[in-house]
Amino acid sequence: MDSDPRVRAWERRTAMPLLTLSALYLGAYAVLVLATGVPRDVRLAVLAVLLAAWALFAADYLTRLALSRDRPAFARSRWLDLVVLALPLLRPLRVVQTYARARERRGGPPRLTLEAQVIVYTGLTTVLLGFAASLAVYQVEHAAPGATIRSYGDAVWWACSTLTAVGYGDVFPVTTRGRVIGVAVMLTGLGLLGAVMGTFSSWLVNRFRQATGPVPDEDRPPPS
């Protein structure tokens, strides 16, 4: 996290508004993809919401960059923010950062243990990313020649099986853009699954140590 106090202050103030804006962006994108029978004026309004939200995301990034005293270091350390700005559907990846900054603004101790927080954040991120991925792959696949993802239900099934690294292969993207989305979902799913498994393993080890107590000195193995 950036150590510049001006950047930190800005992020604390904008954490919850940006989280709300991210939800609005995802909801507007869902309407654009799924509500095919809406009037043209409504679709134009939804597009305007998407563009306005993206403009605010860009303004937030540029503002933080301008506030930073070391801009090259900011750009290097916040590469994920730049990726999310280019691909707004990946904004669920910033849920952990946004929630942490909101908690910092309100103050007070965390209500969950570190392991529980990681699992909750990862679960929420997985659900949101799965929703976004299913929308994106449905948009580019359902009308393509030879497509196997014909309905939104197919897209949800594909997103779930891909995120969990199961990959049944009964439905799969056939377009180039759909396959690019698939690669991104695979890599993200592996990362999220690794985070959950690592955190759960750490929790088990800590609980085992608490249950068994410290190892006496005479029972410790001799140093090699």
mmCIF file with all atom_site columns, C-alpha atoms in Angstrom:
data_model
loop_
_atom_site.group_PDB
_atom_site.id
_atom_site.type_symbol
_atom_site.label_atom_id
_atom_site.label_alt_id
_atom_site.label_comp_id
_atom_site.label_asym_id
_atom_site.label_entity_id
_atom_site.label_seq_id
_atom_site.pdbx_PDB_ins_code
_atom_site.Cartn_x
_atom_site.Cartn_y
_atom_site.Cartn_z
_atom_site.occupancy
_atom_site.B_iso_or_equiv
_atom_site.pdbx_formal_charge
_atom_site.auth_seq_id
_atom_site.auth_comp_id
_atom_site.auth_asym_id
_atom_site.auth_atom_id
_atom_site.pdbx_PDB_model_num
ATOM 1   C CA . MET A 1 1   ? 0.000   0.000   0.000   1.00 0.00 ? 1   MET A CA 1
ATOM 2   C CA . ASP A 1 2   ? 1.207   3.494   -0.832  1.00 0.00 ? 2   ASP A CA 1
ATOM 3   C CA . SER A 1 3   ? 2.905   5.231   2.104   1.00 0.00 ? 3   SER A CA 1
ATOM 4   C CA . ASP A 1 4   ? 2.068   8.728   0.834   1.00 0.00 ? 4   ASP A CA 1
ATOM 5   C CA . PRO A 1 5   ? -0.368  10.198  3.396   1.00 0.00 ? 5   PRO A CA 1
ATOM 6   C CA . ARG A 1 6   ? -2.181  12.210  0.727   1.00 0.00 ? 6   ARG A CA 1
ATOM 7   C CA . VAL A 1 7   ? -2.871  9.096   -1.332  1.00 0.00 ? 7   VAL A CA 1
ATOM 8   C CA . ARG A 1 8   ? -3.979  7.155   1.753   1.00 0.00 ? 8   ARG A CA 1
ATOM 9   C CA . ALA A 1 9   ? -6.319  9.961   2.815   1.00 0.00 ? 9   ALA A CA 1
ATOM 10  C CA . TRP A 1 10  ? -7.869  10.101  -0.668  1.00 0.00 ? 10  TRP A CA 1
ATOM 11  C CA . GLU A 1 11  ? -8.347  6.330   -0.736  1.00 0.00 ? 11  GLU A CA 1
ATOM 12  C CA . ARG A 1 12  ? -10.010 6.319   2.674   1.00 0.00 ? 12  ARG A CA 1
ATOM 13  C CA . ARG A 1 13  ? -12.469 9.008   1.562   1.00 0.00 ? 13  ARG A CA 1
ATOM 14  C CA . THR A 1 14  ? -13.336 7.341   -1.740  1.00 0.00 ? 14  THR A CA 1
ATOM 15  C CA . ALA A 1 15  ? -13.363 3.672   -0.676  1.00 0.00 ? 15  ALA A CA 1
ATOM 16  C CA . MET A 1 16  ? -17.098 3.235   -0.171  1.00 0.00 ? 16  MET A CA 1
ATOM 17  C CA . PRO A 1 17  ? -18.214 5.525   -3.055  1.00 0.00 ? 17  PRO A CA 1
ATOM 18  C CA . LEU A 1 18  ? -15.992 3.556   -5.434  1.00 0.00 ? 18  LEU A CA 1
ATOM 19  C CA . LEU A 1 19  ? -17.303 0.265   -4.087  1.00 0.00 ? 19  LEU A CA 1
ATOM 20  C CA . THR A 1 20  ? -20.850 1.479   -4.733  1.00 0.00 ? 20  THR A CA 1
ATOM 21  C CA . LEU A 1 21  ? -19.847 2.703   -8.182  1.00 0.00 ? 21  LEU A CA 1
ATOM 22  C CA . SER A 1 22  ? -18.335 -0.705  -8.971  1.00 0.00 ? 22  SER A CA 1
ATOM 23  C CA . ALA A 1 23  ? -21.616 -2.405  -8.063  1.00 0.00 ? 23  ALA A CA 1
ATOM 24  C CA . LEU A 1 24  ? -23.490 0.104   -10.245 1.00 0.00 ? 24  LEU A CA 1
ATOM 25  C CA . TYR A 1 25  ? -21.133 -0.590  -13.146 1.00 0.00 ? 25  TYR A CA 1
ATOM 26  C CA . LEU A 1 26  ? -21.600 -4.346  -12.866 1.00 0.00 ? 26  LEU A CA 1
ATOM 27  C CA . GLY A 1 27  ? -25.377 -3.965  -12.603 1.00 0.00 ? 27  GLY A CA 1
ATOM 28  C CA . ALA A 1 28  ? -25.514 -1.700  -15.662 1.00 0.00 ? 28  ALA A CA 1
ATOM 29  C CA . TYR A 1 29  ? -23.386 -4.164  -17.625 1.00 0.00 ? 29  TYR A CA 1
ATOM 30  C CA . ALA A 1 30  ? -25.741 -6.992  -16.628 1.00 0.00 ? 30  ALA A CA 1
ATOM 31  C CA . VAL A 1 31  ? -28.707 -4.983  -17.909 1.00 0.00 ? 31  VAL A CA 1
ATOM 32  C CA . LEU A 1 32  ? -26.877 -4.249  -21.161 1.00 0.00 ? 32  LEU A CA 1
ATOM 33  C CA . VAL A 1 33  ? -26.100 -7.938  -21.757 1.00 0.00 ? 33  VAL A CA 1
ATOM 34  C CA . LEU A 1 34  ? -29.234 -9.661  -20.499 1.00 0.00 ? 34  LEU A CA 1
ATOM 35  C CA . ALA A 1 35  ? -32.063 -7.176  -21.112 1.00 0.00 ? 35  ALA A CA 1
ATOM 36  C CA . THR A 1 36  ? -32.161 -7.495  -24.895 1.00 0.00 ? 36  THR A CA 1
ATOM 37  C CA . GLY A 1 37  ? -35.761 -6.380  -25.282 1.00 0.00 ? 37  GLY A CA 1
ATOM 38  C CA . VAL A 1 38  ? -35.459 -2.970  -23.624 1.00 0.00 ? 38  VAL A CA 1
ATOM 39  C CA . PRO A 1 39  ? -36.124 0.201   -25.652 1.00 0.00 ? 39  PRO A CA 1
ATOM 40  C CA . ARG A 1 40  ? -33.238 1.908   -27.403 1.00 0.00 ? 40  ARG A CA 1
ATOM 41  C CA . ASP A 1 41  ? -33.389 4.911   -25.060 1.00 0.00 ? 41  ASP A CA 1
ATOM 42  C CA . VAL A 1 42  ? -32.930 2.650   -22.060 1.00 0.00 ? 42  VAL A CA 1
ATOM 43  C CA . ARG A 1 43  ? -29.909 0.959   -23.631 1.00 0.00 ? 43  ARG A CA 1
ATOM 44  C CA . LEU A 1 44  ? -28.396 4.353   -24.390 1.00 0.00 ? 44  LEU A CA 1
ATOM 45  C CA . ALA A 1 45  ? -28.943 5.382   -20.779 1.00 0.00 ? 45  ALA A CA 1
ATOM 46  C CA . VAL A 1 46  ? -27.260 2.200   -19.562 1.00 0.00 ? 46  VAL A CA 1
ATOM 47  C CA . LEU A 1 47  ? -24.314 2.852   -21.894 1.00 0.00 ? 47  LEU A CA 1
ATOM 48  C CA . ALA A 1 48  ? -24.078 6.383   -20.507 1.00 0.00 ? 48  ALA A CA 1
ATOM 49  C CA . VAL A 1 49  ? -23.930 4.968   -16.960 1.00 0.00 ? 49  VAL A CA 1
ATOM 50  C CA . LEU A 1 50  ? -21.133 2.600   -17.980 1.00 0.00 ? 50  LEU A CA 1
ATOM 51  C CA . LEU A 1 51  ? -19.118 5.372   -19.620 1.00 0.00 ? 51  LEU A CA 1
ATOM 52  C CA . ALA A 1 52  ? -19.650 7.744   -16.702 1.00 0.00 ? 52  ALA A CA 1
ATOM 53  C CA . ALA A 1 53  ? -18.594 5.086   -14.204 1.00 0.00 ? 53  ALA A CA 1
ATOM 54  C CA . TRP A 1 54  ? -15.469 4.295   -16.203 1.00 0.00 ? 54  TRP A CA 1
ATOM 55  C CA . ALA A 1 55  ? -14.644 8.008   -16.404 1.00 0.00 ? 55  ALA A CA 1
ATOM 56  C CA . LEU A 1 56  ? -14.886 8.246   -12.610 1.00 0.00 ? 56  LEU A CA 1
ATOM 57  C CA . PHE A 1 57  ? -12.629 5.196   -12.230 1.00 0.00 ? 57  PHE A CA 1
ATOM 58  C CA . ALA A 1 58  ? -10.092 6.869   -14.507 1.00 0.00 ? 58  ALA A CA 1
ATOM 59  C CA . ALA A 1 59  ? -10.384 10.145  -12.604 1.00 0.00 ? 59  ALA A CA 1
ATOM 60  C CA . ASP A 1 60  ? -9.756  8.326   -9.320  1.00 0.00 ? 60  ASP A CA 1
ATOM 61  C CA . TYR A 1 61  ? -6.611  6.646   -10.672 1.00 0.00 ? 61  TYR A CA 1
ATOM 62  C CA . LEU A 1 62  ? -5.260  9.882   -12.167 1.00 0.00 ? 62  LEU A CA 1
ATOM 63  C CA . THR A 1 63  ? -5.986  11.772  -8.952  1.00 0.00 ? 63  THR A CA 1
ATOM 64  C CA . ARG A 1 64  ? -4.075  9.257   -6.855  1.00 0.00 ? 64  ARG A CA 1
ATOM 65  C CA . LEU A 1 65  ? -1.236  9.340   -9.355  1.00 0.00 ? 65  LEU A CA 1
ATOM 66  C CA . ALA A 1 66  ? -1.132  13.149  -9.153  1.00 0.00 ? 66  ALA A CA 1
ATOM 67  C CA . LEU A 1 67  ? -1.194  13.095  -5.339  1.00 0.00 ? 67  LEU A CA 1
ATOM 68  C CA . SER A 1 68  ? 1.671   10.622  -5.113  1.00 0.00 ? 68  SER A CA 1
ATOM 69  C CA . ARG A 1 69  ? 5.108   12.120  -4.508  1.00 0.00 ? 69  ARG A CA 1
ATOM 70  C CA . ASP A 1 70  ? 6.797   9.222   -6.321  1.00 0.00 ? 70  ASP A CA 1
ATOM 71  C CA . ARG A 1 71  ? 4.692   8.615   -9.413  1.00 0.00 ? 71  ARG A CA 1
ATOM 72  C CA . PRO A 1 72  ? 6.873   5.924   -11.032 1.00 0.00 ? 72  PRO A CA 1
ATOM 73  C CA . ALA A 1 73  ? 6.802   3.943   -7.781  1.00 0.00 ? 73  ALA A CA 1
ATOM 74  C CA . PHE A 1 74  ? 3.041   4.423   -7.547  1.00 0.00 ? 74  PHE A CA 1
ATOM 75  C CA . ALA A 1 75  ? 2.549   3.114   -11.092 1.00 0.00 ? 75  ALA A CA 1
ATOM 76  C CA . ARG A 1 76  ? 4.746   0.087   -10.392 1.00 0.00 ? 76  ARG A CA 1
ATOM 77  C CA . SER A 1 77  ? 3.112   -0.797  -7.092  1.00 0.00 ? 77  SER A CA 1
ATOM 78  C CA . ARG A 1 78  ? -0.427  -0.193  -8.371  1.00 0.00 ? 78  ARG A CA 1
ATOM 79  C CA . TRP A 1 79  ? -0.192  -2.128  -11.616 1.00 0.00 ? 79  TRP A CA 1
ATOM 80  C CA . LEU A 1 80  ? -3.375  -4.003  -10.718 1.00 0.00 ? 80  LEU A CA 1
ATOM 81  C CA . ASP A 1 81  ? -5.278  -0.712  -10.560 1.00 0.00 ? 81  ASP A CA 1
ATOM 82  C CA . LEU A 1 82  ? -4.178  0.049   -14.111 1.00 0.00 ? 82  LEU A CA 1
ATOM 83  C CA . VAL A 1 83  ? -5.247  -3.402  -15.310 1.00 0.00 ? 83  VAL A CA 1
ATOM 84  C CA . VAL A 1 84  ? -8.629  -2.987  -13.638 1.00 0.00 ? 84  VAL A CA 1
ATOM 85  C CA . LEU A 1 85  ? -8.995  0.440   -15.236 1.00 0.00 ? 85  LEU A CA 1
ATOM 86  C CA . ALA A 1 86  ? -8.433  -1.110  -18.671 1.00 0.00 ? 86  ALA A CA 1
ATOM 87  C CA . LEU A 1 87  ? -10.749 -4.043  -17.862 1.00 0.00 ? 87  LEU A CA 1
ATOM 88  C CA . PRO A 1 88  ? -13.422 -2.741  -15.456 1.00 0.00 ? 88  PRO A CA 1
ATOM 89  C CA . LEU A 1 89  ? -15.070 -6.165  -15.127 1.00 0.00 ? 89  LEU A CA 1
ATOM 90  C CA . LEU A 1 90  ? -12.040 -7.169  -13.036 1.00 0.00 ? 90  LEU A CA 1
ATOM 91  C CA . ARG A 1 91  ? -12.913 -4.627  -10.350 1.00 0.00 ? 91  ARG A CA 1
ATOM 92  C CA . PRO A 1 92  ? -14.012 -7.399  -7.936  1.00 0.00 ? 92  PRO A CA 1
ATOM 93  C CA . LEU A 1 93  ? -10.275 -8.105  -7.548  1.00 0.00 ? 93  LEU A CA 1
ATOM 94  C CA . ARG A 1 94  ? -10.057 -4.839  -5.590  1.00 0.00 ? 94  ARG A CA 1
ATOM 95  C CA . VAL A 1 95  ? -12.776 -5.798  -3.090  1.00 0.00 ? 95  VAL A CA 1
ATOM 96  C CA . VAL A 1 96  ? -10.195 -6.662  -0.418  1.00 0.00 ? 96  VAL A CA 1
ATOM 97  C CA . GLN A 1 97  ? -8.366  -3.340  -0.766  1.00 0.00 ? 97  GLN A CA 1
ATOM 98  C CA . THR A 1 98  ? -11.570 -1.317  -0.857  1.00 0.00 ? 98  THR A CA 1
ATOM 99  C CA . TYR A 1 99  ? -13.083 -3.030  2.171   1.00 0.00 ? 99  TYR A CA 1
ATOM 100 C CA . ALA A 1 100 ? -9.844  -2.709  4.140   1.00 0.00 ? 100 ALA A CA 1
ATOM 101 C CA . ARG A 1 101 ? -9.702  1.020   3.454   1.00 0.00 ? 101 ARG A CA 1
ATOM 102 C CA . ALA A 1 102 ? -13.329 1.414   4.468   1.00 0.00 ? 102 ALA A CA 1
ATOM 103 C CA . ARG A 1 103 ? -12.593 -0.378  7.748   1.00 0.00 ? 103 ARG A CA 1
ATOM 104 C CA . GLU A 1 104 ? -9.566  1.848   8.268   1.00 0.00 ? 104 GLU A CA 1
ATOM 105 C CA . ARG A 1 105 ? -11.743 4.907   7.789   1.00 0.00 ? 105 ARG A CA 1
ATOM 106 C CA . ARG A 1 106 ? -14.322 3.735   10.342  1.00 0.00 ? 106 ARG A CA 1
ATOM 107 C CA . GLY A 1 107 ? -11.644 2.576   12.749  1.00 0.00 ? 107 GLY A CA 1
ATOM 108 C CA . GLY A 1 108 ? -11.953 -0.115  15.333  1.00 0.00 ? 108 GLY A CA 1
ATOM 109 C CA . PRO A 1 109 ? -10.543 -3.618  15.491  1.00 0.00 ? 109 PRO A CA 1
ATOM 110 C CA . PRO A 1 110 ? -11.427 -6.157  12.795  1.00 0.00 ? 110 PRO A CA 1
ATOM 111 C CA . ARG A 1 111 ? -14.433 -8.328  13.573  1.00 0.00 ? 111 ARG A CA 1
ATOM 112 C CA . LEU A 1 112 ? -13.005 -11.480 11.994  1.00 0.00 ? 112 LEU A CA 1
ATOM 113 C CA . THR A 1 113 ? -9.722  -13.278 12.338  1.00 0.00 ? 113 THR A CA 1
ATOM 114 C CA . LEU A 1 114 ? -7.217  -12.880 9.539   1.00 0.00 ? 114 LEU A CA 1
ATOM 115 C CA . GLU A 1 115 ? -7.940  -16.365 8.164   1.00 0.00 ? 115 GLU A CA 1
ATOM 116 C CA . ALA A 1 116 ? -11.691 -15.773 8.174   1.00 0.00 ? 116 ALA A CA 1
ATOM 117 C CA . GLN A 1 117 ? -11.274 -12.396 6.481   1.00 0.00 ? 117 GLN A CA 1
ATOM 118 C CA . VAL A 1 118 ? -9.191  -13.917 3.681   1.00 0.00 ? 118 VAL A CA 1
ATOM 119 C CA . ILE A 1 119 ? -11.751 -16.665 3.096   1.00 0.00 ? 119 ILE A CA 1
ATOM 120 C CA . VAL A 1 120 ? -14.680 -14.223 3.127   1.00 0.00 ? 120 VAL A CA 1
ATOM 121 C CA . TYR A 1 121 ? -12.928 -11.759 0.802   1.00 0.00 ? 121 TYR A CA 1
ATOM 122 C CA . THR A 1 122 ? -11.870 -14.540 -1.547  1.00 0.00 ? 122 THR A CA 1
ATOM 123 C CA . GLY A 1 123 ? -15.357 -16.022 -1.617  1.00 0.00 ? 123 GLY A CA 1
ATOM 124 C CA . LEU A 1 124 ? -16.951 -12.668 -2.370  1.00 0.00 ? 124 LEU A CA 1
ATOM 125 C CA . THR A 1 125 ? -14.364 -11.930 -5.050  1.00 0.00 ? 125 THR A CA 1
ATOM 126 C CA . THR A 1 126 ? -14.970 -15.340 -6.632  1.00 0.00 ? 126 THR A CA 1
ATOM 127 C CA . VAL A 1 127 ? -18.733 -14.816 -6.776  1.00 0.00 ? 127 VAL A CA 1
ATOM 128 C CA . LEU A 1 128 ? -18.422 -11.344 -8.288  1.00 0.00 ? 128 LEU A CA 1
ATOM 129 C CA . LEU A 1 129 ? -15.785 -12.423 -10.798 1.00 0.00 ? 129 LEU A CA 1
ATOM 130 C CA . GLY A 1 130 ? -17.857 -15.439 -11.769 1.00 0.00 ? 130 GLY A CA 1
ATOM 131 C CA . PHE A 1 131 ? -20.852 -13.189 -12.361 1.00 0.00 ? 131 PHE A CA 1
ATOM 132 C CA . ALA A 1 132 ? -18.800 -10.764 -14.446 1.00 0.00 ? 132 ALA A CA 1
ATOM 133 C CA . ALA A 1 133 ? -17.127 -13.576 -16.420 1.00 0.00 ? 133 ALA A CA 1
ATOM 134 C CA . SER A 1 134 ? -20.447 -15.251 -17.184 1.00 0.00 ? 134 SER A CA 1
ATOM 135 C CA . LEU A 1 135 ? -21.833 -11.971 -18.500 1.00 0.00 ? 135 LEU A CA 1
ATOM 136 C CA . ALA A 1 136 ? -18.761 -11.300 -20.635 1.00 0.00 ? 136 ALA A CA 1
ATOM 137 C CA . VAL A 1 137 ? -18.555 -14.779 -22.151 1.00 0.00 ? 137 VAL A CA 1
ATOM 138 C CA . TYR A 1 138 ? -22.302 -14.874 -22.815 1.00 0.00 ? 138 TYR A CA 1
ATOM 139 C CA . GLN A 1 139 ? -22.133 -11.541 -24.614 1.00 0.00 ? 139 GLN A CA 1
ATOM 140 C CA . VAL A 1 140 ? -19.417 -12.681 -27.029 1.00 0.00 ? 140 VAL A CA 1
ATOM 141 C CA . GLU A 1 141 ? -20.436 -16.335 -27.414 1.00 0.00 ? 141 GLU A CA 1
ATOM 142 C CA . HIS A 1 142 ? -24.202 -16.854 -27.536 1.00 0.00 ? 142 HIS A CA 1
ATOM 143 C CA . ALA A 1 143 ? -24.636 -15.691 -31.143 1.00 0.00 ? 143 ALA A CA 1
ATOM 144 C CA . ALA A 1 144 ? -21.355 -17.056 -32.540 1.00 0.00 ? 144 ALA A CA 1
ATOM 145 C CA . PRO A 1 145 ? -21.426 -19.842 -35.180 1.00 0.00 ? 145 PRO A CA 1
ATOM 146 C CA . GLY A 1 146 ? -20.956 -23.228 -33.541 1.00 0.00 ? 146 GLY A CA 1
ATOM 147 C CA . ALA A 1 147 ? -21.315 -21.780 -30.047 1.00 0.00 ? 147 ALA A CA 1
ATOM 148 C CA . THR A 1 148 ? -21.920 -24.165 -27.151 1.00 0.00 ? 148 THR A CA 1
ATOM 149 C CA . ILE A 1 149 ? -22.724 -21.337 -24.717 1.00 0.00 ? 149 ILE A CA 1
ATOM 150 C CA . ARG A 1 150 ? -26.192 -20.465 -25.978 1.00 0.00 ? 150 ARG A CA 1
ATOM 151 C CA . SER A 1 151 ? -27.942 -19.281 -22.813 1.00 0.00 ? 151 SER A CA 1
ATOM 152 C CA . TYR A 1 152 ? -26.929 -17.330 -19.754 1.00 0.00 ? 152 TYR A CA 1
ATOM 153 C CA . GLY A 1 153 ? -27.358 -20.504 -17.726 1.00 0.00 ? 153 GLY A CA 1
ATOM 154 C CA . ASP A 1 154 ? -24.702 -22.136 -19.901 1.00 0.00 ? 154 ASP A CA 1
ATOM 155 C CA . ALA A 1 155 ? -22.424 -19.152 -19.238 1.00 0.00 ? 155 ALA A CA 1
ATOM 156 C CA . VAL A 1 156 ? -22.907 -19.430 -15.461 1.00 0.00 ? 156 VAL A CA 1
ATOM 157 C CA . TRP A 1 157 ? -22.165 -23.171 -15.570 1.00 0.00 ? 157 TRP A CA 1
ATOM 158 C CA . TRP A 1 158 ? -19.032 -22.529 -17.629 1.00 0.00 ? 158 TRP A CA 1
ATOM 159 C CA . ALA A 1 159 ? -17.840 -19.784 -15.250 1.00 0.00 ? 159 ALA A CA 1
ATOM 160 C CA . CYS A 1 160 ? -18.354 -21.980 -12.177 1.00 0.00 ? 160 CYS A CA 1
ATOM 161 C CA . SER A 1 161 ? -16.560 -24.996 -13.643 1.00 0.00 ? 161 SER A CA 1
ATOM 162 C CA . THR A 1 162 ? -13.703 -22.845 -14.935 1.00 0.00 ? 162 THR A CA 1
ATOM 163 C CA . LEU A 1 163 ? -13.181 -20.845 -11.739 1.00 0.00 ? 163 LEU A CA 1
ATOM 164 C CA . THR A 1 164 ? -13.056 -24.032 -9.680  1.00 0.00 ? 164 THR A CA 1
ATOM 165 C CA . ALA A 1 165 ? -10.573 -25.626 -12.141 1.00 0.00 ? 165 ALA A CA 1
ATOM 166 C CA . VAL A 1 166 ? -12.992 -28.482 -12.869 1.00 0.00 ? 166 VAL A CA 1
ATOM 167 C CA . GLY A 1 167 ? -13.490 -27.843 -16.581 1.00 0.00 ? 167 GLY A CA 1
ATOM 168 C CA . TYR A 1 168 ? -16.073 -30.439 -17.630 1.00 0.00 ? 168 TYR A CA 1
ATOM 169 C CA . GLY A 1 169 ? -15.712 -29.417 -21.277 1.00 0.00 ? 169 GLY A CA 1
ATOM 170 C CA . ASP A 1 170 ? -19.422 -29.729 -22.076 1.00 0.00 ? 170 ASP A CA 1
ATOM 171 C CA . VAL A 1 171 ? -19.598 -25.980 -22.802 1.00 0.00 ? 171 VAL A CA 1
ATOM 172 C CA . PHE A 1 172 ? -16.632 -23.926 -23.927 1.00 0.00 ? 172 PHE A CA 1
ATOM 173 C CA . PRO A 1 173 ? -15.897 -20.667 -25.779 1.00 0.00 ? 173 PRO A CA 1
ATOM 174 C CA . VAL A 1 174 ? -15.313 -20.869 -29.525 1.00 0.00 ? 174 VAL A CA 1
ATOM 175 C CA . THR A 1 175 ? -14.455 -17.236 -30.291 1.00 0.00 ? 175 THR A CA 1
ATOM 176 C CA . THR A 1 176 ? -11.085 -15.603 -29.752 1.00 0.00 ? 176 THR A CA 1
ATOM 177 C CA . ARG A 1 177 ? -12.456 -13.095 -27.254 1.00 0.00 ? 177 ARG A CA 1
ATOM 178 C CA . GLY A 1 178 ? -14.268 -15.858 -25.404 1.00 0.00 ? 178 GLY A CA 1
ATOM 179 C CA . ARG A 1 179 ? -11.068 -17.878 -25.106 1.00 0.00 ? 179 ARG A CA 1
ATOM 180 C CA . VAL A 1 180 ? -9.171  -14.840 -23.835 1.00 0.00 ? 180 VAL A CA 1
ATOM 181 C CA . ILE A 1 181 ? -11.853 -14.445 -21.171 1.00 0.00 ? 181 ILE A CA 1
ATOM 182 C CA . GLY A 1 182 ? -11.474 -18.149 -20.408 1.00 0.00 ? 182 GLY A CA 1
ATOM 183 C CA . VAL A 1 183 ? -7.715  -17.862 -19.889 1.00 0.00 ? 183 VAL A CA 1
ATOM 184 C CA . ALA A 1 184 ? -8.226  -14.915 -17.523 1.00 0.00 ? 184 ALA A CA 1
ATOM 185 C CA . VAL A 1 185 ? -10.839 -16.855 -15.556 1.00 0.00 ? 185 VAL A CA 1
ATOM 186 C CA . MET A 1 186 ? -8.582  -19.922 -15.320 1.00 0.00 ? 186 MET A CA 1
ATOM 187 C CA . LEU A 1 187 ? -5.629  -17.937 -13.982 1.00 0.00 ? 187 LEU A CA 1
ATOM 188 C CA . THR A 1 188 ? -7.810  -16.019 -11.537 1.00 0.00 ? 188 THR A CA 1
ATOM 189 C CA . GLY A 1 189 ? -9.529  -19.174 -10.358 1.00 0.00 ? 189 GLY A CA 1
ATOM 190 C CA . LEU A 1 190 ? -6.224  -20.890 -9.656  1.00 0.00 ? 190 LEU A CA 1
ATOM 191 C CA . GLY A 1 191 ? -5.010  -17.872 -7.673  1.00 0.00 ? 191 GLY A CA 1
ATOM 192 C CA . LEU A 1 192 ? -8.192  -17.623 -5.617  1.00 0.00 ? 192 LEU A CA 1
ATOM 193 C CA . LEU A 1 193 ? -8.292  -21.370 -4.987  1.00 0.00 ? 193 LEU A CA 1
ATOM 194 C CA . GLY A 1 194 ? -4.665  -21.275 -3.860  1.00 0.00 ? 194 GLY A CA 1
ATOM 195 C CA . ALA A 1 195 ? -5.420  -18.415 -1.483  1.00 0.00 ? 195 ALA A CA 1
ATOM 196 C CA . VAL A 1 196 ? -8.322  -20.282 0.104   1.00 0.00 ? 196 VAL A CA 1
ATOM 197 C CA . MET A 1 197 ? -6.427  -23.573 0.434   1.00 0.00 ? 197 MET A CA 1
ATOM 198 C CA . GLY A 1 198 ? -3.331  -21.868 1.843   1.00 0.00 ? 198 GLY A CA 1
ATOM 199 C CA . THR A 1 199 ? -5.375  -19.892 4.369   1.00 0.00 ? 199 THR A CA 1
ATOM 200 C CA . PHE A 1 200 ? -7.363  -22.942 5.428   1.00 0.00 ? 200 PHE A CA 1
ATOM 201 C CA . SER A 1 201 ? -4.153  -24.957 5.860   1.00 0.00 ? 201 SER A CA 1
ATOM 202 C CA . SER A 1 202 ? -2.674  -22.153 7.986   1.00 0.00 ? 202 SER A CA 1
ATOM 203 C CA . TRP A 1 203 ? -5.822  -22.101 10.118  1.00 0.00 ? 203 TRP A CA 1
ATOM 204 C CA . LEU A 1 204 ? -5.639  -25.859 10.684  1.00 0.00 ? 204 LEU A CA 1
ATOM 205 C CA . VAL A 1 205 ? -1.956  -25.674 11.672  1.00 0.00 ? 205 VAL A CA 1
ATOM 206 C CA . ASN A 1 206 ? -2.640  -22.821 14.127  1.00 0.00 ? 206 ASN A CA 1
ATOM 207 C CA . ARG A 1 207 ? -5.560  -24.675 15.700  1.00 0.00 ? 207 ARG A CA 1
ATOM 208 C CA . PHE A 1 208 ? -3.464  -27.835 16.003  1.00 0.00 ? 208 PHE A CA 1
ATOM 209 C CA . ARG A 1 209 ? -0.701  -25.903 17.733  1.00 0.00 ? 209 ARG A CA 1
ATOM 210 C CA . GLN A 1 210 ? -3.187  -24.320 20.144  1.00 0.00 ? 210 GLN A CA 1
ATOM 211 C CA . ALA A 1 211 ? -4.677  -27.725 20.938  1.00 0.00 ? 211 ALA A CA 1
ATOM 212 C CA . THR A 1 212 ? -1.372  -29.528 21.505  1.00 0.00 ? 212 THR A CA 1
ATOM 213 C CA . GLY A 1 213 ? 0.491   -26.679 23.169  1.00 0.00 ? 213 GLY A CA 1
ATOM 214 C CA . PRO A 1 214 ? 4.181   -25.841 22.801  1.00 0.00 ? 214 PRO A CA 1
ATOM 215 C CA . VAL A 1 215 ? 6.656   -28.668 22.276  1.00 0.00 ? 215 VAL A CA 1
ATOM 216 C CA . PRO A 1 216 ? 8.873   -29.201 25.392  1.00 0.00 ? 216 PRO A CA 1
ATOM 217 C CA . ASP A 1 217 ? 12.564  -28.527 24.920  1.00 0.00 ? 217 ASP A CA 1
ATOM 218 C CA . GLU A 1 218 ? 13.519  -32.138 25.660  1.00 0.00 ? 218 GLU A CA 1
ATOM 219 C CA . ASP A 1 219 ? 11.186  -33.367 22.907  1.00 0.00 ? 219 ASP A CA 1
ATOM 220 C CA . ARG A 1 220 ? 12.532  -31.026 20.237  1.00 0.00 ? 220 ARG A CA 1
ATOM 221 C CA . PRO A 1 221 ? 14.699  -32.686 17.567  1.00 0.00 ? 221 PRO A CA 1
ATOM 222 C CA . PRO A 1 222 ? 18.410  -31.861 17.813  1.00 0.00 ? 222 PRO A CA 1
ATOM 223 C CA . PRO A 1 223 ? 19.653  -29.180 15.410  1.00 0.00 ? 223 PRO A CA 1
ATOM 224 C CA . SER A 1 224 ? 21.218  -30.527 12.246  1.00 0.00 ? 224 SER A CA 1
#
